[in-house]
Coordinates of C-alpha atoms in Angstrom, one line a residue:
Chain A
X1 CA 63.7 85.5 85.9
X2 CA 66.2 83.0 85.3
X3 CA 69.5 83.0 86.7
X4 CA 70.9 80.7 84.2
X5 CA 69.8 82.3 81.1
X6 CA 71.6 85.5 82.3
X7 CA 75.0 84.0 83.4
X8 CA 75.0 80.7 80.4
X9 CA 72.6 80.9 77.5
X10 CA 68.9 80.5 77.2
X11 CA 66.3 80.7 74.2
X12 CA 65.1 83.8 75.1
X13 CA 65.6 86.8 77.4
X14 CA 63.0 88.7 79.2
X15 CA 63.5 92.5 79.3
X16 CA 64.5 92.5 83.0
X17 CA 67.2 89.6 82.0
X18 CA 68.2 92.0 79.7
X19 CA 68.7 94.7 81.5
X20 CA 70.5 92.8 83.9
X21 CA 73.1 91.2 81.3
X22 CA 73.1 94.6 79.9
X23 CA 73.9 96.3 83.2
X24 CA 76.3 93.5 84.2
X25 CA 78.3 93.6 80.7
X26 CA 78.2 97.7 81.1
X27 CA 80.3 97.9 84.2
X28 CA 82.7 95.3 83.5
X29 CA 83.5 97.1 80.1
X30 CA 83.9 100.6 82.4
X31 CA 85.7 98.5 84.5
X32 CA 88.5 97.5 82.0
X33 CA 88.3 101.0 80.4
X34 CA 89.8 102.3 83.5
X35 CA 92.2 99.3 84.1
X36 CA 93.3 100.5 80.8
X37 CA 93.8 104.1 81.7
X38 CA 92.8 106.8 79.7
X39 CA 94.9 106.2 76.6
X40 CA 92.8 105.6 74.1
X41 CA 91.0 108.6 72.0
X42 CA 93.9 111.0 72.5
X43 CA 97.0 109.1 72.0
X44 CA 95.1 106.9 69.4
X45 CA 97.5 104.0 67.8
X46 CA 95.9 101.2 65.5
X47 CA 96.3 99.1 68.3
X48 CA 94.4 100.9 70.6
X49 CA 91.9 101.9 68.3
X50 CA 91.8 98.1 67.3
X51 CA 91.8 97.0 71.0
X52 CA 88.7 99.2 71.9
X53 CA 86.4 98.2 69.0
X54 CA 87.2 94.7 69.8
X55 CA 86.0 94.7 73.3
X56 CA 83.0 96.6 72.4
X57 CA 81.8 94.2 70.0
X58 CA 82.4 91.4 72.5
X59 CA 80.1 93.0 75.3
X60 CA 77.8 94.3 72.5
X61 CA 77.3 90.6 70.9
X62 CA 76.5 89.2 74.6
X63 CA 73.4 91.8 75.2
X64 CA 72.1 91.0 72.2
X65 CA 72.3 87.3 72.2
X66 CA 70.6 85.2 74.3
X67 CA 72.5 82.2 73.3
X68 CA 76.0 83.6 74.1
X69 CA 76.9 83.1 77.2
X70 CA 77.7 85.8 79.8
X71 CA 80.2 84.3 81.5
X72 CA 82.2 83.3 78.4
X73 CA 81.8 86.8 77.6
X74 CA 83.2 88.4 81.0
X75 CA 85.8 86.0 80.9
X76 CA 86.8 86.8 77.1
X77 CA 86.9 90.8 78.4
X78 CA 89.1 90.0 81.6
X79 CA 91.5 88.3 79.3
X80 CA 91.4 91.0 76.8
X81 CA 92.2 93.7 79.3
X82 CA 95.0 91.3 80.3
X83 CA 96.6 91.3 76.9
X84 CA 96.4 95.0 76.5
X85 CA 97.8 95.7 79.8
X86 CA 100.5 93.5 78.9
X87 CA 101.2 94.9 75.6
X88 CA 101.0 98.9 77.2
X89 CA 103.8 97.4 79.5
X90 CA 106.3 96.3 76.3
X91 CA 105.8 99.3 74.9
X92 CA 107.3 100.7 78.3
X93 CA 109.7 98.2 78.5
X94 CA 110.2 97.6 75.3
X95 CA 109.6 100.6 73.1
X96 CA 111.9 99.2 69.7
X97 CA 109.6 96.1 69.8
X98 CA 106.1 96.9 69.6
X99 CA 106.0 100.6 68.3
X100 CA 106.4 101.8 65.6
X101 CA 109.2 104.7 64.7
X102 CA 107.9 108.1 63.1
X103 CA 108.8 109.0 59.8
X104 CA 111.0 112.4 58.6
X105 CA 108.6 113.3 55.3
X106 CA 110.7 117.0 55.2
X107 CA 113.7 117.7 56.4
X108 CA 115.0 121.3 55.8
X109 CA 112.2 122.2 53.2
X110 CA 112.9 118.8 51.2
X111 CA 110.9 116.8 50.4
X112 CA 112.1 112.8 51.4
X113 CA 110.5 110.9 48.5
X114 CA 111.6 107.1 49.8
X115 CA 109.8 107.9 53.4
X116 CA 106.8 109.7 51.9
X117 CA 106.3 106.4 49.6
X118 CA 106.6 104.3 52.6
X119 CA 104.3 106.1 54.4
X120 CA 101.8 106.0 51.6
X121 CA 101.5 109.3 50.9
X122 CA 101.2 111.1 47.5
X123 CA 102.3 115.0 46.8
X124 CA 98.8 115.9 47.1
X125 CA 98.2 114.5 50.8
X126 CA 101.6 116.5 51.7
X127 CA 100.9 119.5 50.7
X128 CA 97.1 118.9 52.5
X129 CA 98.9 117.8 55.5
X130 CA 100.8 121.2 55.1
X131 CA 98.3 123.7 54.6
X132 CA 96.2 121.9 57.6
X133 CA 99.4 122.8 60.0
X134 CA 99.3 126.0 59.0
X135 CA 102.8 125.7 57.3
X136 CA 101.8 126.5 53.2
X137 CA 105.3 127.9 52.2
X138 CA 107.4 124.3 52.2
X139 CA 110.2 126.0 52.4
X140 CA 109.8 127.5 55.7
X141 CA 109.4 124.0 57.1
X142 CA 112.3 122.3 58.8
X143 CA 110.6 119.0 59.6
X144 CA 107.6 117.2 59.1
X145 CA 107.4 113.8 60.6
X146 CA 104.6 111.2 60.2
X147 CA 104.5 109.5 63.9
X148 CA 103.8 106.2 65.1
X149 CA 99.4 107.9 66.4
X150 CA 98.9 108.7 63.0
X151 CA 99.3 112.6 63.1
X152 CA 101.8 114.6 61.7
X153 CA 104.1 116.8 63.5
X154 CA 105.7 120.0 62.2
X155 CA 108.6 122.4 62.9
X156 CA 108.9 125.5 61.1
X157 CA 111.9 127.4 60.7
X158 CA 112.3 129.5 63.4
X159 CA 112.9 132.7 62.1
X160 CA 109.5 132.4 60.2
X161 CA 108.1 131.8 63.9
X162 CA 106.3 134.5 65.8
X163 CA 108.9 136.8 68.3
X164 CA 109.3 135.6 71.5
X165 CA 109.8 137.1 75.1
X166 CA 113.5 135.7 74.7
X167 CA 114.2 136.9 71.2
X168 CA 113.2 140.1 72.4
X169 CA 115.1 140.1 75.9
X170 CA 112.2 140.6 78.2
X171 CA 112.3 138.6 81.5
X172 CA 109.1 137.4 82.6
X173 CA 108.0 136.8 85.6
X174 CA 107.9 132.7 86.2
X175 CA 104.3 131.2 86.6
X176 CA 102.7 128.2 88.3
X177 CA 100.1 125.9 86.8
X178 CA 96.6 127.1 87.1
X179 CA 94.3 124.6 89.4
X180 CA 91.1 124.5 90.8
X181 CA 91.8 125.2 94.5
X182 CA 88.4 125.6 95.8
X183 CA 85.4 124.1 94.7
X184 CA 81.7 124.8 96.5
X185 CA 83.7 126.2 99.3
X186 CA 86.1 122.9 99.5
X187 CA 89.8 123.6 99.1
X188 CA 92.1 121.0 97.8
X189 CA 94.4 120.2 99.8
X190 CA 96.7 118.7 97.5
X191 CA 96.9 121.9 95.4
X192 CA 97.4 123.7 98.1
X193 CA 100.5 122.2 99.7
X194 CA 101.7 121.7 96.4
X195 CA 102.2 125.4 95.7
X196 CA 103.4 126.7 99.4
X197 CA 99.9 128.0 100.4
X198 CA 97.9 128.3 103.5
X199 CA 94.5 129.2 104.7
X200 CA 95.5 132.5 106.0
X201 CA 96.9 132.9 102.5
X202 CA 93.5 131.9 100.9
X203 CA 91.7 134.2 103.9
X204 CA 93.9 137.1 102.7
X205 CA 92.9 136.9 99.1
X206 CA 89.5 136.1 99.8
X207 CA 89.2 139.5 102.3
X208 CA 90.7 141.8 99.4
X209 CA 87.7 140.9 97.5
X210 CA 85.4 141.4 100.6
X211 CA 84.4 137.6 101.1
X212 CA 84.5 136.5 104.9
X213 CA 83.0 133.0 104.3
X214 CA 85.2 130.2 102.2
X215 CA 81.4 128.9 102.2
X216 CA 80.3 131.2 99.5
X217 CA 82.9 130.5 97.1
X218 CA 81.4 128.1 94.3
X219 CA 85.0 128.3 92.5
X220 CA 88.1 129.3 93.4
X221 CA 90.7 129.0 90.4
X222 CA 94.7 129.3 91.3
X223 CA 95.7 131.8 88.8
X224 CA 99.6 131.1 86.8
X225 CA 100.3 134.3 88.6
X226 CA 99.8 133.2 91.8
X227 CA 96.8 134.7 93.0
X228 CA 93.1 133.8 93.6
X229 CA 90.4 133.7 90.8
X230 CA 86.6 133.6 92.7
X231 CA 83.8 133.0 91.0
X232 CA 80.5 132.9 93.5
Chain B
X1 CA 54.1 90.5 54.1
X2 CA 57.5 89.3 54.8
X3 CA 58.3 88.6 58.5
X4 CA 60.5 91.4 60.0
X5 CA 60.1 91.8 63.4
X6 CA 60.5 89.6 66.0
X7 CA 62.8 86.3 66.6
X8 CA 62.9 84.9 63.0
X9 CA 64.6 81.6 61.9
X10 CA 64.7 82.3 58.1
X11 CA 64.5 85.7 57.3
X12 CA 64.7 87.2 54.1
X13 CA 66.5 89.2 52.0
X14 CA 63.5 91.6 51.9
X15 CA 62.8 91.5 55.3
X16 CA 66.8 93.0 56.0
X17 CA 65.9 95.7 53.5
X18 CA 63.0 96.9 55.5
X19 CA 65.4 96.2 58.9
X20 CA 68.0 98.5 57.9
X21 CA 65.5 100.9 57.6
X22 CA 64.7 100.6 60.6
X23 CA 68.3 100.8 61.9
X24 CA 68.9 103.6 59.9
X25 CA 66.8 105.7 62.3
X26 CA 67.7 103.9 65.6
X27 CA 71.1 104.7 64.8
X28 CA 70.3 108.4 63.9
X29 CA 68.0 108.8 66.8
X30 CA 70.9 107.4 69.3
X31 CA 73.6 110.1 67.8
X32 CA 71.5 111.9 68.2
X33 CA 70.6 112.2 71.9
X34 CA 73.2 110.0 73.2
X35 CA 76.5 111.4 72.1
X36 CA 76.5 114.9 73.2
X37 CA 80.4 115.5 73.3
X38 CA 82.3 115.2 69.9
X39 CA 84.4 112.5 69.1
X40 CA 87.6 113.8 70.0
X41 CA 86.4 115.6 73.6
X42 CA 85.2 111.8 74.8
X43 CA 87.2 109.8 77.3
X44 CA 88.0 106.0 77.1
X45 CA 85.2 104.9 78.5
X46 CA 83.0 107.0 76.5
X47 CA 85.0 106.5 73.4
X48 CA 84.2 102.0 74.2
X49 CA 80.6 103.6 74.5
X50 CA 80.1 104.5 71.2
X51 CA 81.4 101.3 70.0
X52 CA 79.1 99.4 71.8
X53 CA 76.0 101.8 70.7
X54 CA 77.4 100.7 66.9
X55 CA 77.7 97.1 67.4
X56 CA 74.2 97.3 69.4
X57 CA 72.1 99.4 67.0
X58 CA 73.1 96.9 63.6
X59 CA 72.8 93.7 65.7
X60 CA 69.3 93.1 64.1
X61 CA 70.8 92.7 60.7
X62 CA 73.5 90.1 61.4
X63 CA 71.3 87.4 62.3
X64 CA 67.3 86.9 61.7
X65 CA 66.9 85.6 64.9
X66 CA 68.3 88.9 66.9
X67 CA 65.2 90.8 67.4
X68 CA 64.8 94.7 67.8
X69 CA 63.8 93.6 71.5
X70 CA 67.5 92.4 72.2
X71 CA 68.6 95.7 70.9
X72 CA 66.7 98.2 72.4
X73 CA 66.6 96.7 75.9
X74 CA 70.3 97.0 75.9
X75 CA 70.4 100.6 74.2
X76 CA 68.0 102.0 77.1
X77 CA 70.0 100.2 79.9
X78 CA 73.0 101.8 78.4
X79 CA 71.6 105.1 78.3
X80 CA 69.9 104.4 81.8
X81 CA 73.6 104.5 83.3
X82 CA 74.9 106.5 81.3
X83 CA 72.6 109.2 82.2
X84 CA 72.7 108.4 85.7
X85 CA 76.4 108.6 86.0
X86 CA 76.5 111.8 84.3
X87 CA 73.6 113.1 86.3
X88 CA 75.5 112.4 89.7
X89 CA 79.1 113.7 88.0
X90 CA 77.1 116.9 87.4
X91 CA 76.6 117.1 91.1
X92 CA 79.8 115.5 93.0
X93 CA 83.2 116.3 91.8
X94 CA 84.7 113.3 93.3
X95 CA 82.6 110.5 91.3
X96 CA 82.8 112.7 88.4
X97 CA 86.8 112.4 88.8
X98 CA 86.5 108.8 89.4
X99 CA 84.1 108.1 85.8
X100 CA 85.7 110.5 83.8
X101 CA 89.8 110.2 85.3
X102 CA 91.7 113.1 86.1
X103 CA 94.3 114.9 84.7
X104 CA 97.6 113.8 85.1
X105 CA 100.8 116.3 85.3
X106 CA 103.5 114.5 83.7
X107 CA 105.7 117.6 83.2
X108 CA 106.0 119.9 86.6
X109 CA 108.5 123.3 86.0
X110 CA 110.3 121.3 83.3
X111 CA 111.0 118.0 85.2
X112 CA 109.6 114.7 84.0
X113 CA 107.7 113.1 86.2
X114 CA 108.9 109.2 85.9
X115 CA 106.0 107.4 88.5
X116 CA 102.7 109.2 86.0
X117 CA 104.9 108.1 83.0
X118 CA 105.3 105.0 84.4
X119 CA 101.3 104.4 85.5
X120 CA 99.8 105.5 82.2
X121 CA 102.1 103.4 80.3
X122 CA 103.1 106.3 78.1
X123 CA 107.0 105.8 76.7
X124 CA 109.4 108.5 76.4
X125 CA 109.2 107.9 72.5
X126 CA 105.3 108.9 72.8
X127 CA 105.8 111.9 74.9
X128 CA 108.4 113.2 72.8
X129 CA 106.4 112.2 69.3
X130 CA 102.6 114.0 71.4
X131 CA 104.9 117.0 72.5
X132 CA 106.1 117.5 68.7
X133 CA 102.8 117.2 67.9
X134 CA 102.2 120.3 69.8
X135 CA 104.5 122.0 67.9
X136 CA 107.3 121.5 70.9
X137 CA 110.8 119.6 69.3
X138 CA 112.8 120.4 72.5
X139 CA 111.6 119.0 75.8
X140 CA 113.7 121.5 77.3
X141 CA 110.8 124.4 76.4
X142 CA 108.3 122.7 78.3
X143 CA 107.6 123.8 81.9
X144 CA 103.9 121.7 82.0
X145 CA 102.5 119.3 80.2
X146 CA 99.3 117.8 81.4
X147 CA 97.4 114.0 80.3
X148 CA 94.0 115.4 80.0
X149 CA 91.4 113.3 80.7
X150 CA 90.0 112.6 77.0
X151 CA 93.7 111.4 76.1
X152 CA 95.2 114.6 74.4
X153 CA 98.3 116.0 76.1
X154 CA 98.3 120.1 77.1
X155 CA 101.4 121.7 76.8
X156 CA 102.9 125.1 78.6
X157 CA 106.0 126.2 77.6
X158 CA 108.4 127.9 79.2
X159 CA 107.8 131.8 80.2
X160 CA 110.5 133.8 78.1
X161 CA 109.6 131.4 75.2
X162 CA 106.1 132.2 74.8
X163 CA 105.5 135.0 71.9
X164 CA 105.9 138.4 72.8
X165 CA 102.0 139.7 73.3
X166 CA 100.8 143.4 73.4
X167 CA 100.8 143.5 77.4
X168 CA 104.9 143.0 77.5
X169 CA 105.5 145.9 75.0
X170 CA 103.1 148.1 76.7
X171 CA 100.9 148.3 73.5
X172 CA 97.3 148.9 73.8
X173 CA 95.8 146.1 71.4
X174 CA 92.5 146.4 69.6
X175 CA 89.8 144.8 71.6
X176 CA 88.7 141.9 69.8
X177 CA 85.1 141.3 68.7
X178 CA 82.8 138.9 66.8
X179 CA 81.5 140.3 63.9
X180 CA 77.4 139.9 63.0
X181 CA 76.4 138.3 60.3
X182 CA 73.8 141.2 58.4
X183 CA 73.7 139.6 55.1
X184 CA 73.7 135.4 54.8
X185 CA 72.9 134.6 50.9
X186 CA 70.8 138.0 50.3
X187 CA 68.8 137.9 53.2
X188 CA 68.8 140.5 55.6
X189 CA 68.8 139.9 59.6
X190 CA 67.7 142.8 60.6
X191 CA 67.6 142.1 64.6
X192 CA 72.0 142.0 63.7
X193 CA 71.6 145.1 62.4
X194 CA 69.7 146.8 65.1
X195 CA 72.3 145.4 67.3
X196 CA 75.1 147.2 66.1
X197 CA 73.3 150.5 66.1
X198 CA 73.3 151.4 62.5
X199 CA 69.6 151.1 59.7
X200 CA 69.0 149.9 56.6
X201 CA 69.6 153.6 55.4
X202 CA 73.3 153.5 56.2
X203 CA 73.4 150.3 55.5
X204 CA 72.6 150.6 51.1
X205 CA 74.8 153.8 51.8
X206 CA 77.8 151.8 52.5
X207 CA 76.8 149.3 50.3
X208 CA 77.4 151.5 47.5
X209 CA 81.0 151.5 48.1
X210 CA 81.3 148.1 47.0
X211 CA 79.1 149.0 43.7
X212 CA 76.3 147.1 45.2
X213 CA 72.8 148.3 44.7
X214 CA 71.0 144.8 45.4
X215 CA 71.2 143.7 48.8
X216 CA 70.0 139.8 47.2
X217 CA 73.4 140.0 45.1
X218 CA 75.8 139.8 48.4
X219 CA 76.6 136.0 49.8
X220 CA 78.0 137.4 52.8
X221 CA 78.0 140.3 54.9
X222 CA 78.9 141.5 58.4
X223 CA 79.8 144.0 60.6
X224 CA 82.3 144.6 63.7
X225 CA 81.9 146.8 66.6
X226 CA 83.4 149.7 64.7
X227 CA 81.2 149.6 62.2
X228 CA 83.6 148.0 59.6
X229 CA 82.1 145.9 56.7
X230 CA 82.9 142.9 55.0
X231 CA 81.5 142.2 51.8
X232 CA 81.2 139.3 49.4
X233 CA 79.5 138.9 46.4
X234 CA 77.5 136.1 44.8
X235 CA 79.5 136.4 41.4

């Protein structure tokens, strides 16, 4: 093993200098993933998506070769990190500057031709996008917009919506967020001062279905109705 | 024979042919077994992952001299971590929550929550453009919305605007069930049948409501709990 074919370049690599580089490169690259937070897949802009595939292909090309050196390599990935973190701040700060605005593609079951040419779209893709958001009848749609991630977003008029509790004048009771409370007999605490609860209140629950020991819950699940979900 | 393995200073044109071959199945082998999750369920760091398995798996064919040593040894550390860390996630929720993230309320009962909005970098331009995207225009009909750990944002709306189900009208709604496939391009699965508690008898007697003699003739066919049948034709 050669420390300074793993960290500079070498020739060649033996396996284990491999698999350390490899291992090395690996955490780094889960390091910055978090240091990014957990943006990416979901919320996916072309800058992200451009920003990830990047940085992969920077670790990637110093695992495989030996002449590349590691360090460069970490040092390229800090400073990659840096820039995205810099840019996730502007668009913070400075939304108007780096992102960029959705489009209105229908407004009131018209179709905007200018904004559907800028976008880049043709009939056919909008009446695809249509049918995929469940919204076939044009007419019935108030507003598509094209937004800055890439997907399409789409109100439909409301009176072709389905009836709600409101429209129909029932009151419901209000509800909470559901939450794992326990967890092999654990109990978050968090969750549980969050939502005004106590053990007793957790004992009590747990005694109406005949459980004395918090031990012997595997899962307990903080229903919206404020009540306890076990699962053993 | 034209030199293909190994470290290689001139390779040729034939010798990449026979490569990307070679990565053709390396790459199919590690979607295969690697990526259990589909795309759009991974989280950032799984999402760089399968980046770095495609840059790694087609290294051999950018240069000659990049040998399919330099690519597995990487691809088997990566998957020696990667199994690891998923093996201890399995078994301790806190590591699992520290790989993976946790879910982040950004909505709670209606009110934005500024400090998560402000530590995941997420403007008020996005969460307005993800919450339309979730078929939510007015901010003011969302009592939670929650940054899920794979990036997507889940969004509860407020009680009274949430349709009107069976339960608040006091309407007893028919249970719902998946139907059994009995028929899939003419062949019969009889086990399905069996299943629902009706034979081949009744079966080619219902059949003959839908002028069908032939049980090969029918692409499709299933059945529901109360006995109901769909039927489709080849023609």
């Amino acid at each position: 093993m050669n420390l300074y074919t793993i960290f500079f370049t070498g020739e060649r690599l033996t396996i284990l200098e491999l698999f350390i580089r490899s291992s090395i490169l690996y955490f780094m690259l889960f390091g910055s993933a978090k240091a990014m937070g957990f943006r990416q897949p979901g919320i996916l802009t072309p800058y992200n998506f451009l920003m990830a595939a990047g940085i992969s292909h920077i670790a990637a090309s110093r695992m495989v070769n030996p002449k590349s050196s590691l360090i460069d390599g970490m040092v390229i990935l800090i400073i990659f990190t840096l820039i995205y973190l810099f840019i996730s701040y502007l668009y913070f700060k400075a939304p108007t500057f780096v992102s960029q605005k959705p489009v209105i593609l229908v407004k009131n079951g018209k179709v905007i031709k200018n904004n559907l040419s800028k976008s880049k779209l043709t009939i056919d893709n909008l009446f695809s996008i249509l049918r995929q958001k469940d919204a076939h009848n044009i007419q019935k749609v108030d507003y598509l917009i094209a937004e800055a991630t890439g997907d399409f977003s789409i109100s439909i008029n409301s009176s072709s919506l389905p009836v709600t509790k409101k429209d129909m004048g029932i009151e419901p009771e209000p509800d909470i967020l559901s939450e794992i409370l326990i967890y092999e007999g654990k109990v978050d605490q968090e969750v549980l001062e969050k939502n005004n609860l106590n053990y007793d209140w957790i004992k009590s629950q747990l005694k109406t279905i005949n459980i004395g020991d918090i031990n012997k819950v595997f899962l307990g699940i903080l229903t919206p109705d404020k009540k306890l979900y076990v699962s053993q | 024979m034209p030199k293909v393995f190994g470290v290689i200073k001139n390779i040729t044109l034939f010798g990449y042919v026979i490569r990307t071959f070679v990565v053709g199945i390396i790459v199919f082998l590690t979607g295969r077994y690697m990526l259990k999750r589909s795309i759009n369920q991974l989280t950032a760091y799984d999402f760089i992952l399968v980046w770095i398995l495609g840059a790694l798996t087609v290294a051999p064919l950018l240069d000659g001299e990049i040998s399919f040593t330099y690519t597995i040894v990487p691809l088997v550390t990566l998957f020696f971590w990667h199994f690891i860390i998923s093996l201890i996630s399995q078994k301790n929720r806190k590591v699992s929550q520290f790989f993976n993230g946790k879910p982040v309320i950004l909505i709670d009962n209606g009110k934005i929550i500024k400090e998560n909005i402000k530590k995941h970098f997420i403007n008020i331009d996005l969460l307005m453009s993800e919450l339309r995207l979730k078929n939510v225009f007015d901010i003011s009909e969302v009592k939670f919305a929650v940054l899920e750990t794979n990036g997507h944002l889940s969004v509860i709306k407020k009680e009274n605007l949430r349709p009107v189900t069976p339960l608040d009208l006091n309407i007893t709604a028919k249970p719902s069930d998946l139907p059994l496939v009995i028929i899939n391009d003419g062949i019969l699965f009889e086990d399905n049948l069996a299943k629902s508690g009706v034979d081949i008898n009744w079966l080619i007697t219902n059949l003959s409501m839908y002028n069908v003699s032939d049980i090969s003739s029918i692409l499709l066919a299933t059945i529901d709990k109360s006995k109901g049948l769909y039927v489709s034709k080849k023609d």
